[in-house]
GROMACS .gro file of N, CA and C in nm:
model
  507
    1MET      N    1  -1.136  14.822  11.925
    1MET     CA    2  -1.226  14.704  11.813
    1MET      C    3  -1.141  14.665  11.690
    2SER      N    4  -1.179  14.469  11.688
    2SER     CA    5  -1.111  14.514  11.506
    2SER      C    6  -1.215  14.546  11.409
    3THR      N    7  -1.113  14.562  11.304
    3THR     CA    8  -1.252  14.634  11.238
    3THR      C    9  -1.220  14.484  11.074
    4ASP      N   10  -1.129  14.402  11.111
    4ASP     CA   11  -1.155  14.268  11.037
    4ASP      C   12  -1.301  14.211  11.104
    5ARG      N   13  -1.332  14.181  11.020
    5ARG     CA   14  -1.563  14.149  10.955
    5ARG      C   15  -1.527  13.954  10.983
    6THR      N   16  -1.441  13.920  10.963
    6THR     CA   17  -1.449  13.747  10.930
    6THR      C   18  -1.427  13.714  11.051
    7ARG      N   19  -1.326  13.762  11.161
    7ARG     CA   20  -1.292  13.656  11.292
    7ARG      C   21  -1.353  13.801  11.377
    8PRO      N   22  -1.392  13.704  11.552
    8PRO     CA   23  -1.375  13.795  11.685
    8PRO      C   24  -1.272  13.890  11.670
    9ALA      N   25  -1.348  13.991  11.784
    9ALA     CA   26  -1.227  14.106  11.816
    9ALA      C   27  -1.081  14.000  11.915
   10GLY      N   28  -1.061  14.008  11.887
   10GLY     CA   29  -0.918  13.962  11.963
   10GLY      C   30  -0.847  13.776  11.949
   11ARG      N   31  -0.933  13.756  11.837
   11ARG     CA   32  -0.930  13.621  11.786
   11ARG      C   33  -0.796  13.663  11.634
   12ARG      N   34  -0.664  13.540  11.716
   12ARG     CA   35  -0.556  13.581  11.589
   12ARG      C   36  -0.536  13.479  11.488
   13ASP      N   37  -0.586  13.405  11.481
   13ASP     CA   38  -0.555  13.260  11.471
   13ASP      C   39  -0.621  13.283  11.310
   14GLN      N   40  -0.602  13.243  11.192
   14GLN     CA   41  -0.581  13.296  11.068
   14GLN      C   42  -0.741  13.222  10.994
   15HIS      N   43  -0.789  13.132  11.092
   15HIS     CA   44  -0.896  13.091  11.029
   15HIS      C   45  -1.044  13.158  11.046
   16GLY      N   46  -1.129  13.168  10.936
   16GLY     CA   47  -1.270  13.259  10.946
   16GLY      C   48  -1.389  13.192  11.026
   17PRO      N   49  -1.483  13.220  11.063
   17PRO     CA   50  -1.620  13.134  11.101
   17PRO      C   51  -1.648  13.018  10.964
   18ARG      N   52  -1.709  12.916  11.060
   18ARG     CA   53  -1.750  12.840  10.954
   18ARG      C   54  -1.885  12.902  10.896
   19SER      N   55  -1.878  12.804  10.800
   19SER     CA   56  -2.039  12.866  10.739
   19SER      C   57  -2.169  12.831  10.804
   20ALA      N   58  -2.223  12.904  10.818
   20ALA     CA   59  -2.378  12.909  10.869
   20ALA      C   60  -2.490  12.830  10.764
   21PRO      N   61  -2.579  12.745  10.777
   21PRO     CA   62  -2.645  12.744  10.725
   21PRO      C   63  -2.726  12.870  10.676
   22SER      N   64  -2.787  12.884  10.564
   22SER     CA   65  -2.864  12.969  10.478
   22SER      C   66  -3.001  13.016  10.501
   23GLY      N   67  -3.061  13.100  10.501
   23GLY     CA   68  -3.232  13.092  10.600
   23GLY      C   69  -3.261  13.256  10.608
   24PRO      N   70  -3.395  13.263  10.639
   24PRO     CA   71  -3.391  13.431  10.721
   24PRO      C   72  -3.446  13.360  10.857
   25ARG      N   73  -3.337  13.382  10.906
   25ARG     CA   74  -3.383  13.401  11.115
   25ARG      C   75  -3.448  13.501  11.155
   26SER      N   76  -3.562  13.495  11.247
   26SER     CA   77  -3.625  13.585  11.351
   26SER      C   78  -3.654  13.504  11.511
   27ALA      N   79  -3.659  13.656  11.494
   27ALA     CA   80  -3.662  13.655  11.662
   27ALA      C   81  -3.771  13.560  11.705
   28SER      N   82  -3.900  13.493  11.626
   28SER     CA   83  -3.976  13.443  11.643
   28SER      C   84  -3.927  13.281  11.591
   29ASN      N   85  -3.860  13.215  11.507
   29ASN     CA   86  -3.831  13.114  11.516
   29ASN      C   87  -3.791  13.027  11.606
   30GLY      N   88  -3.723  13.088  11.711
   30GLY     CA   89  -3.669  13.062  11.871
   30GLY      C   90  -3.524  13.005  11.788
   31PRO      N   91  -3.463  12.886  11.894
   31PRO     CA   92  -3.334  12.893  11.846
   31PRO      C   93  -3.299  12.793  11.698
   32ARG      N   94  -3.199  12.856  11.653
   32ARG     CA   95  -3.119  12.789  11.492
   32ARG      C   96  -3.113  12.619  11.553
   33PRO      N   97  -3.196  12.575  11.480
   33PRO     CA   98  -3.129  12.433  11.468
   33PRO      C   99  -3.024  12.388  11.459
   34ALA      N  100  -2.940  12.244  11.473
   34ALA     CA  101  -2.793  12.244  11.396
   34ALA      C  102  -2.769  12.195  11.307
   35PRO      N  103  -2.693  12.230  11.240
   35PRO     CA  104  -2.654  12.231  11.106
   35PRO      C  105  -2.682  12.040  11.042
   36SER      N  106  -2.736  12.096  10.974
   36SER     CA  107  -2.714  11.908  10.938
   36SER      C  108  -2.634  11.839  10.806
   37GLY      N  109  -2.531  11.758  10.795
   37GLY     CA  110  -2.441  11.750  10.709
   37GLY      C  111  -2.330  11.705  10.822
   38PRO      N  112  -2.194  11.695  10.757
   38PRO     CA  113  -2.078  11.673  10.866
   38PRO      C  114  -2.007  11.777  11.010
   39ARG      N  115  -2.078  11.863  10.945
   39ARG     CA  116  -2.002  11.972  11.041
   39ARG      C  117  -2.102  11.963  11.163
   40SER      N  118  -2.231  11.853  11.167
   40SER     CA  119  -2.310  11.907  11.283
   40SER      C  120  -2.258  11.840  11.358
   41VAL      N  121  -2.151  11.719  11.404
   41VAL     CA  122  -2.069  11.659  11.515
   41VAL      C  123  -1.935  11.731  11.482
   42PRO      N  124  -1.887  11.786  11.649
   42PRO     CA  125  -1.841  11.856  11.630
   42PRO      C  126  -1.743  11.771  11.666
   43PRO      N  127  -1.609  11.823  11.527
   43PRO     CA  128  -1.480  11.753  11.566
   43PRO      C  129  -1.428  11.677  11.657
   44GLN      N  130  -1.363  11.590  11.656
   44GLN     CA  131  -1.360  11.510  11.751
   44GLN      C  132  -1.169  11.579  11.789
   45ARG      N  133  -1.092  11.568  11.876
   45ARG     CA  134  -0.960  11.574  11.846
   45ARG      C  135  -0.853  11.453  11.864
   46SER      N  136  -0.844  11.497  11.794
   46SER     CA  137  -0.677  11.394  11.741
   46SER      C  138  -0.590  11.379  11.849
   47ARG      N  139  -0.523  11.242  11.863
   47ARG     CA  140  -0.434  11.244  11.949
   47ARG      C  141  -0.355  11.332  11.891
   48ARG      N  142  -0.235  11.412  11.964
   48ARG     CA  143  -0.099  11.396  11.865
   48ARG      C  144  -0.047  11.242  11.847
   49LEU      N  145  -0.002  11.242  11.750
   49LEU     CA  146   0.087  11.122  11.762
   49LEU      C  147   0.226  11.110  11.824
   50GLN      N  148   0.246  10.992  11.891
   50GLN     CA  149   0.373  11.006  12.009
   50GLN      C  150   0.473  10.958  11.863
   51PRO      N  151   0.610  11.002  11.899
   51PRO     CA  152   0.698  10.975  11.809
   51PRO      C  153   0.768  10.839  11.849
   52HIS      N  154   0.800  10.801  11.711
   52HIS     CA  155   0.791  10.626  11.716
   52HIS      C  156   0.920  10.613  11.848
   53ARG      N  157   0.939  10.578  11.904
   53ARG     CA  158   1.018  10.503  12.040
   53ARG      C  159   1.061  10.361  12.031
   54PRO      N  160   1.224  10.363  11.975
   54PRO     CA  161   1.230  10.256  11.947
   54PRO      C  162   1.258  10.115  12.088
   55LEU      N  163   1.239  10.004  12.021
   55LEU     CA  164   1.170   9.910  12.101
   55LEU      C  165   1.327   9.916  12.174
   56ARG      N  166   1.348   9.884  12.354
   56ARG     CA  167   1.471   9.846  12.442
   56ARG      C  168   1.477   9.731  12.424
   57PRO      N  169   1.608   9.684  12.442
   57PRO     CA  170   1.728   9.533  12.368
   57PRO      C  171   1.640   9.444  12.465
   58HIS      N  172   1.553   9.424  12.596
   58HIS     CA  173   1.500   9.321  12.590
   58HIS      C  174   1.392   9.277  12.498
   59GLN      N  175   1.279   9.382  12.496
   59GLN     CA  176   1.138   9.407  12.412
   59GLN      C  177   1.224   9.343  12.262
   60TRP      N  178   1.369   9.396  12.226
   60TRP     CA  179   1.328   9.343  12.003
   60TRP      C  180   1.387   9.131  12.049
   61PHE      N  181   1.438   9.160  12.170
   61PHE     CA  182   1.495   9.021  12.178
   61PHE      C  183   1.351   8.929  12.187
   62ALA      N  184   1.279   8.978  12.283
   62ALA     CA  185   1.160   8.881  12.267
   62ALA      C  186   1.114   8.853  12.166
   63GLU      N  187   1.008   8.915  12.106
   63GLU     CA  188   1.024   8.948  11.978
   63GLU      C  189   1.033   8.827  11.891
   64ARG      N  190   1.238   8.851  11.913
   64ARG     CA  191   1.350   8.763  11.823
   64ARG      C  192   1.300   8.580  11.839
   65LEU      N  193   1.242   8.629  11.986
   65LEU     CA  194   1.301   8.482  12.009
   65LEU      C  195   1.165   8.429  11.970
   66LEU      N  196   1.073   8.491  12.028
   66LEU     CA  197   0.907   8.448  11.979
   66LEU      C  198   0.905   8.438  11.854
   67ALA      N  199   0.960   8.474  11.785
   67ALA     CA  200   0.998   8.425  11.594
   67ALA      C  201   1.067   8.260  11.620
   68VAL      N  202   1.171   8.278  11.662
   68VAL     CA  203   1.238   8.137  11.656
   68VAL      C  204   1.170   8.022  11.673
   69LEU      N  205   1.129   8.045  11.872
   69LEU     CA  206   1.050   7.928  11.930
   69LEU      C  207   0.890   7.870  11.898
   70SER      N  208   0.868   8.022  11.788
   70SER     CA  209   0.708   7.965  11.761
   70SER      C  210   0.773   7.935  11.591
   71GLY      N  211   0.862   7.913  11.546
   71GLY     CA  212   0.861   7.824  11.462
   71GLY      C  213   0.777   7.958  11.318
   72GLN      N  214   0.827   8.113  11.334
   72GLN     CA  215   0.869   8.180  11.243
   72GLN      C  216   0.938   8.244  11.147
   73ARG      N  217   1.033   8.221  11.236
   73ARG     CA  218   1.162   8.230  11.184
   73ARG      C  219   1.283   8.142  11.213
   74PRO      N  220   1.395   8.098  11.100
   74PRO     CA  221   1.458   7.997  11.127
   74PRO      C  222   1.545   8.009  11.262
   75VAL      N  223   1.593   7.925  11.327
   75VAL     CA  224   1.759   7.978  11.427
   75VAL      C  225   1.838   8.073  11.350
   76HIS      N  226   1.902   8.024  11.224
   76HIS     CA  227   2.002   8.134  11.204
   76HIS      C  228   2.023   8.229  11.189
   77TRP      N  229   1.862   8.318  11.222
   77TRP     CA  230   1.801   8.427  11.222
   77TRP      C  231   1.906   8.496  11.342
   78MET      N  232   1.945   8.425  11.450
   78MET     CA  233   1.948   8.456  11.561
   78MET      C  234   2.092   8.445  11.537
   79LEU      N  235   2.180   8.425  11.492
   79LEU     CA  236   2.298   8.388  11.459
   79LEU      C  237   2.358   8.569  11.486
   80GLY      N  238   2.485   8.551  11.573
   80GLY     CA  239   2.552   8.654  11.599
   80GLY      C  240   2.444   8.772  11.656
   81HIS      N  241   2.325   8.727  11.743
   81HIS     CA  242   2.211   8.805  11.891
   81HIS      C  243   2.239   8.699  12.020
   82THR      N  244   2.333   8.577  11.985
   82THR     CA  245   2.370   8.518  12.092
   82THR      C  246   2.535   8.550  12.124
   83ILE      N  247   2.537   8.458  12.271
   83ILE     CA  248   2.668   8.431  12.260
   83ILE      C  249   2.708   8.299  12.337
   84GLY      N  250   2.787   8.232  12.371
   84GLY     CA  251   2.791   8.149  12.418
   84GLY      C  252   2.721   8.027  12.406
   85GLU      N  253   2.686   7.886  12.447
   85GLU     CA  254   2.547   7.807  12.434
   85GLU      C  255   2.450   7.852  12.371
   86ALA      N  256   2.395   7.929  12.368
   86ALA     CA  257   2.286   8.031  12.400
   86ALA      C  258   2.200   7.975  12.267
   87TYR      N  259   2.288   8.004  12.120
   87TYR     CA  260   2.249   7.950  12.059
   87TYR      C  261   2.251   7.843  11.991
   88ASP      N  262   2.351   7.773  12.103
   88ASP     CA  263   2.334   7.658  12.011
   88ASP      C  264   2.176   7.492  12.092
   89GLN      N  265   2.147   7.604  12.205
   89GLN     CA  266   2.050   7.564  12.233
   89GLN      C  267   1.949   7.629  12.211
   90LEU      N  268   1.925   7.715  12.160
   90LEU     CA  269   1.798   7.743  12.073
   90LEU      C  270   1.811   7.603  11.945
   91ALA      N  271   1.875   7.597  11.841
   91ALA     CA  272   1.886   7.550  11.779
   91ALA      C  273   1.853   7.399  11.832
   92GLU      N  274   1.909   7.342  11.947
   92GLU     CA  275   1.814   7.214  11.973
   92GLU      C  276   1.686   7.241  11.996
   93LEU      N  277   1.594   7.365  12.027
   93LEU     CA  278   1.488   7.273  12.045
   93LEU      C  279   1.383   7.347  12.003
   94ALA      N  280   1.449   7.498  11.872
   94ALA     CA  281   1.344   7.519  11.781
   94ALA      C  282   1.266   7.454  11.706
   95PRO      N  283   1.351   7.337  11.647
   95PRO     CA  284   1.254   7.251  11.606
   95PRO      C  285   1.131   7.207  11.619
   96SER      N  286   1.155   7.180  11.772
   96SER     CA  287   1.017   7.119  11.848
   96SER      C  288   0.879   7.270  11.823
   97THR      N  289   0.981   7.326  11.805
   97THR     CA  290   0.849   7.403  11.837
   97THR      C  291   0.743   7.468  11.902
   98PRO      N  292   0.769   7.518  12.038
   98PRO     CA  293   0.748   7.527  12.164
   98PRO      C  294   0.594   7.568  12.168
   99LEU      N  295   0.660   7.730  12.119
   99LEU     CA  296   0.491   7.832  12.114
   99LEU      C  297   0.393   7.807  11.994
  100ARG      N  298   0.460   7.739  11.919
  100ARG     CA  299   0.311   7.726  11.822
  100ARG      C  300   0.234   7.631  11.901
  101THR      N  301   0.118   7.712  11.815
  101THR     CA  302  -0.007   7.627  11.842
  101THR      C  303  -0.033   7.547  11.807
  102THR      N  304  -0.161   7.479  11.803
  102THR     CA  305  -0.249   7.355  11.687
  102THR      C  306  -0.323   7.447  11.652
  103HIS      N  307  -0.433   7.510  11.717
  103HIS     CA  308  -0.514   7.590  11.612
  103HIS      C  309  -0.471   7.671  11.553
  104GLY      N  310  -0.375   7.690  11.541
  104GLY     CA  311  -0.316   7.806  11.438
  104GLY      C  312  -0.323   7.915  11.430
  105SER      N  313  -0.309   8.007  11.552
  105SER     CA  314  -0.358   8.100  11.579
  105SER      C  315  -0.177   8.124  11.593
  106ARG      N  316  -0.173   8.287  11.610
  106ARG     CA  317   0.030   8.285  11.615
  106ARG      C  318  -0.015   8.380  11.716
  107PRO      N  319   0.133   8.332  11.808
  107PRO     CA  320   0.164   8.339  11.970
  107PRO      C  321   0.168   8.500  11.942
  108VAL      N  322   0.184   8.562  12.015
  108VAL     CA  323   0.170   8.691  12.072
  108VAL      C  324   0.213   8.789  12.194
  109LEU      N  325   0.363   8.833  12.177
  109LEU     CA  326   0.398   8.885  12.332
  109LEU      C  327   0.289   8.996  12.401
  110ARG      N  328   0.288   8.918  12.488
  110ARG     CA  329   0.200   9.040  12.570
  110ARG      C  330   0.239   9.160  12.682
  111HIS      N  331   0.270   9.036  12.785
  111HIS     CA  332   0.446   9.169  12.835
  111HIS      C  333   0.605   9.159  12.821
  112CYS      N  334   0.635   9.227  12.853
  112CYS     CA  335   0.788   9.180  12.839
  112CYS      C  336   0.858   9.363  12.949
  113ARG      N  337   0.896   9.278  13.007
  113ARG     CA  338   0.984   9.355  13.152
  113ARG      C  339   1.152   9.324  13.174
  114GLY      N  340   1.202   9.368  13.207
  114GLY     CA  341   1.350   9.429  13.232
  114GLY      C  342   1.388   9.444  13.348
  115ALA      N  343   1.492   9.444  13.362
  115ALA     CA  344   1.553   9.475  13.519
  115ALA      C  345   1.695   9.473  13.459
  116GLN      N  346   1.748   9.569  13.531
  116GLN     CA  347   1.890   9.562  13.469
  116GLN      C  348   1.982   9.574  13.637
  117PRO      N  349   2.047   9.463  13.639
  117PRO     CA  350   2.105   9.390  13.800
  117PRO      C  351   2.239   9.456  13.768
  118ALA      N  352   2.270   9.467  13.672
  118ALA     CA  353   2.437   9.532  13.655
  118ALA      C  354   2.422   9.616  13.541
  119THR      N  355   2.577   9.650  13.543
  119THR     CA  356   2.594   9.759  13.385
  119THR      C  357   2.614   9.605  13.310
  120GLY      N  358   2.566   9.668  13.189
  120GLY     CA  359   2.579   9.577  13.079
  120GLY      C  360   2.536   9.459  13.133
  121VAL      N  361   2.375   9.425  13.180
  121VAL     CA  362   2.344   9.333  13.190
  121VAL      C  363   2.138   9.323  13.244
  122VAL      N  364   2.093   9.252  13.097
  122VAL     CA  365   1.956   9.280  13.121
  122VAL      C  366   1.880   9.165  13.153
  123GLU      N  367   1.864   9.127  13.276
  123GLU     CA  368   1.705   9.012  13.281
  123GLU      C  369   1.573   9.044  13.229
  124ALA      N  370   1.553   9.016  13.160
  124ALA     CA  371   1.400   8.995  13.114
  124ALA      C  372   1.298   8.886  13.137
  125PHE      N  373   1.174   8.908  13.118
  125PHE     CA  374   1.076   8.804  13.133
  125PHE      C  375   0.983   8.853  13.008
  126ALA      N  376   0.955   8.785  12.995
  126ALA     CA  377   0.812   8.834  12.927
  126ALA      C  378   0.672   8.720  12.893
  127SER      N  379   0.567   8.778  12.898
  127SER     CA  380   0.414   8.657  12.880
  127SER      C  381   0.407   8.637  12.748
  128ILE      N  382   0.386   8.495  12.672
  128ILE     CA  383   0.301   8.491  12.570
  128ILE      C  384   0.178   8.468  12.559
  129ALA      N  385   0.162   8.444  12.481
  129ALA     CA  386  -0.004   8.400  12.431
  129ALA      C  387   0.012   8.303  12.369
  130ALA      N  388  -0.034   8.210  12.387
  130ALA     CA  389  -0.045   8.112  12.231
  130ALA      C  390  -0.172   8.082  12.226
  131GLY      N  391  -0.240   8.127  12.144
  131GLY     CA  392  -0.387   8.041  12.167
  131GLY      C  393  -0.440   8.081  12.280
  132ASP      N  394  -0.484   7.959  12.345
  132ASP     CA  395  -0.587   8.007  12.453
  132ASP      C  396  -0.436   7.932  12.583
  133ARG      N  397  -0.380   7.908  12.553
  133ARG     CA  398  -0.242   7.930  12.684
  133ARG      C  399  -0.133   8.049  12.677
  134VAL      N  400  -0.043   8.054  12.801
  134VAL     CA  401   0.018   8.204  12.799
  134VAL      C  402   0.126   8.133  12.858
  135ARG      N  403   0.221   8.071  12.829
  135ARG     CA  404   0.313   8.115  12.814
  135ARG      C  405   0.418   8.192  12.908
  136ALA      N  406   0.573   8.136  12.980
  136ALA     CA  407   0.669   8.261  12.986
  136ALA      C  408   0.753   8.214  12.972
  137MET      N  409   0.863   8.312  12.942
  137MET     CA  410   0.957   8.362  12.885
  137MET      C  411   1.076   8.452  12.941
  138ALA      N  412   1.195   8.346  12.951
  138ALA     CA  413   1.271   8.472  13.067
  138ALA      C  414   1.428   8.472  13.002
  139PHE      N  415   1.486   8.516  12.982
  139PHE     CA  416   1.629   8.588  12.924
  139PHE      C  417   1.702   8.682  13.001
  140ARG      N  418   1.874   8.653  12.926
  140ARG     CA  419   1.928   8.762  12.986
  140ARG      C  420   2.013   8.782  12.895
  141LEU      N  421   1.977   8.912  12.934
  141LEU     CA  422   2.108   8.982  12.741
  141LEU      C  423   2.248   9.000  12.817
  142GLU      N  424   2.384   9.063  12.746
  142GLU     CA  425   2.441   9.111  12.775
  142GLU      C  426   2.548   9.187  12.666
  143GLN      N  427   2.577   9.308  12.739
  143GLN     CA  428   2.627   9.409  12.592
  143GLN      C  429   2.794   9.378  12.606
  144GLY      N  430   2.834   9.341  12.516
  144GLY     CA  431   2.958   9.307  12.467
  144GLY      C  432   3.041   9.466  12.450
  145ALA      N  433   3.191   9.473  12.438
  145ALA     CA  434   3.272   9.576  12.433
  145ALA      C  435   3.262   9.645  12.329
  146ASP      N  436   3.160   9.599  12.211
  146ASP     CA  437   3.136   9.660  12.084
  146ASP      C  438   2.972   9.770  12.147
  147GLN      N  439   2.914   9.657  12.256
  147GLN     CA  440   2.776   9.775  12.302
  147GLN      C  441   2.673   9.719  12.244
  148ARG      N  442   2.657   9.613  12.175
  148ARG     CA  443   2.594   9.523  12.171
  148ARG      C  444   2.577   9.484  12.188
  149TRP      N  445   2.374   9.402  12.220
  149TRP     CA  446   2.349   9.356  12.310
  149TRP      C  447   2.326   9.163  12.214
  150ARG      N  448   2.366   9.130  12.352
  150ARG     CA  449   2.368   8.983  12.286
  150ARG      C  450   2.244   8.845  12.372
  151CYS      N  451   2.188   8.785  12.351
  151CYS     CA  452   2.112   8.683  12.454
  151CYS      C  453   2.261   8.558  12.496
  152ALA      N  454   2.275   8.573  12.681
  152ALA     CA  455   2.323   8.466  12.702
  152ALA      C  456   2.241   8.330  12.732
  153ALA      N  457   2.133   8.363  12.828
  153ALA     CA  458   2.057   8.263  12.830
  153ALA      C  459   1.924   8.254  12.795
  154VAL      N  460   1.839   8.157  12.853
  154VAL     CA  461   1.675   8.185  12.768
  154VAL      C  462   1.675   8.037  12.849
  155GLU      N  463   1.552   8.108  12.967
  155GLU     CA  464   1.434   8.033  12.938
  155GLU      C  465   1.312   7.979  12.963
  156LEU      N  466   1.210   7.911  12.868
  156LEU     CA  467   1.088   7.897  12.866
  156LEU      C  468   1.002   7.760  12.948
  157GLY      N  469   0.961   7.855  13.005
  157GLY     CA  470   0.769   7.770  13.066
  157GLY      C  471   0.867   7.687  13.191
  158GLY      N  472   0.958   7.695  13.272
  158GLY     CA  473   1.070   7.657  13.336
  158GLY      C  474   1.166   7.579  13.282
  159GLU      N  475   1.221   7.533  13.133
  159GLU     CA  476   1.228   7.475  13.068
  159GLU      C  477   1.415   7.525  13.016
  160ARG      N  478   1.550   7.514  13.101
  160ARG     CA  479   1.635   7.593  13.055
  160ARG      C  480   1.690   7.542  12.945
  161LEU      N  481   1.745   7.657  12.880
  161LEU     CA  482   1.805   7.585  12.752
  161LEU      C  483   1.971   7.667  12.758
  162THR      N  484   2.013   7.635  12.881
  162THR     CA  485   2.165   7.703  12.844
  162THR      C  486   2.231   7.554  12.846
  163ALA      N  487   2.349   7.629  12.857
  163ALA     CA  488   2.468   7.507  12.894
  163ALA      C  489   2.451   7.378  12.989
  164GLY      N  490   2.489   7.273  12.961
  164GLY     CA  491   2.515   7.149  12.966
  164GLY      C  492   2.338   7.113  13.023
  165THR      N  493   2.199   7.187  13.013
  165THR     CA  494   2.072   7.152  12.931
  165THR      C  495   2.011   7.107  12.898
  166PRO      N  496   2.017   7.007  12.836
  166PRO     CA  497   1.974   6.939  12.681
  166PRO      C  498   1.794   6.984  12.675
  167GLY      N  499   1.726   7.044  12.623
  167GLY     CA  500   1.579   7.107  12.609
  167GLY      C  501   1.516   7.028  12.609
  168PRO      N  502   1.359   7.007  12.632
  168PRO     CA  503   1.295   6.859  12.622
  168PRO      C  504   1.274   6.808  12.464
  169ARG      N  505   1.248   6.732  12.403
  169ARG     CA  506   1.215   6.654  12.292
  169ARG      C  507   1.132   6.686  12.262
   0.00000   0.00000   0.00000
């Protein structure tokens, strides 16, 4: 038996018992009522915070493409993150801001999934909610010799934004 009177026998943590409400208690009083105040509700278990996981390349690019195509960021924000004529196609499409809503609500990325058909290539799709509309966006990422991912092609709602095909006006 433990000689420490602040915690039950077998308890090894350093926390003592919670304070009990004061007042006499006798067997005729019946069960003790629950204490009032902040301790009357058992504390909720806090979920352990998940460590911040960095975004995958396709999620990161989906956020960037959304920002450019909705007019929140300028096209040159994608400079260095595109290869081939993908940048030129974005520059041609971005002034029309196809993902901007007329109601002033900001478009948000709902889902983004990617597949890796070959080493160094990711083909991804995203659904974007813009007001009461949902639009689709597909894009291809290629990893260069420097291990950096770059956007090589973009499609938005069936409108291809690659070399040789002009975007909508």
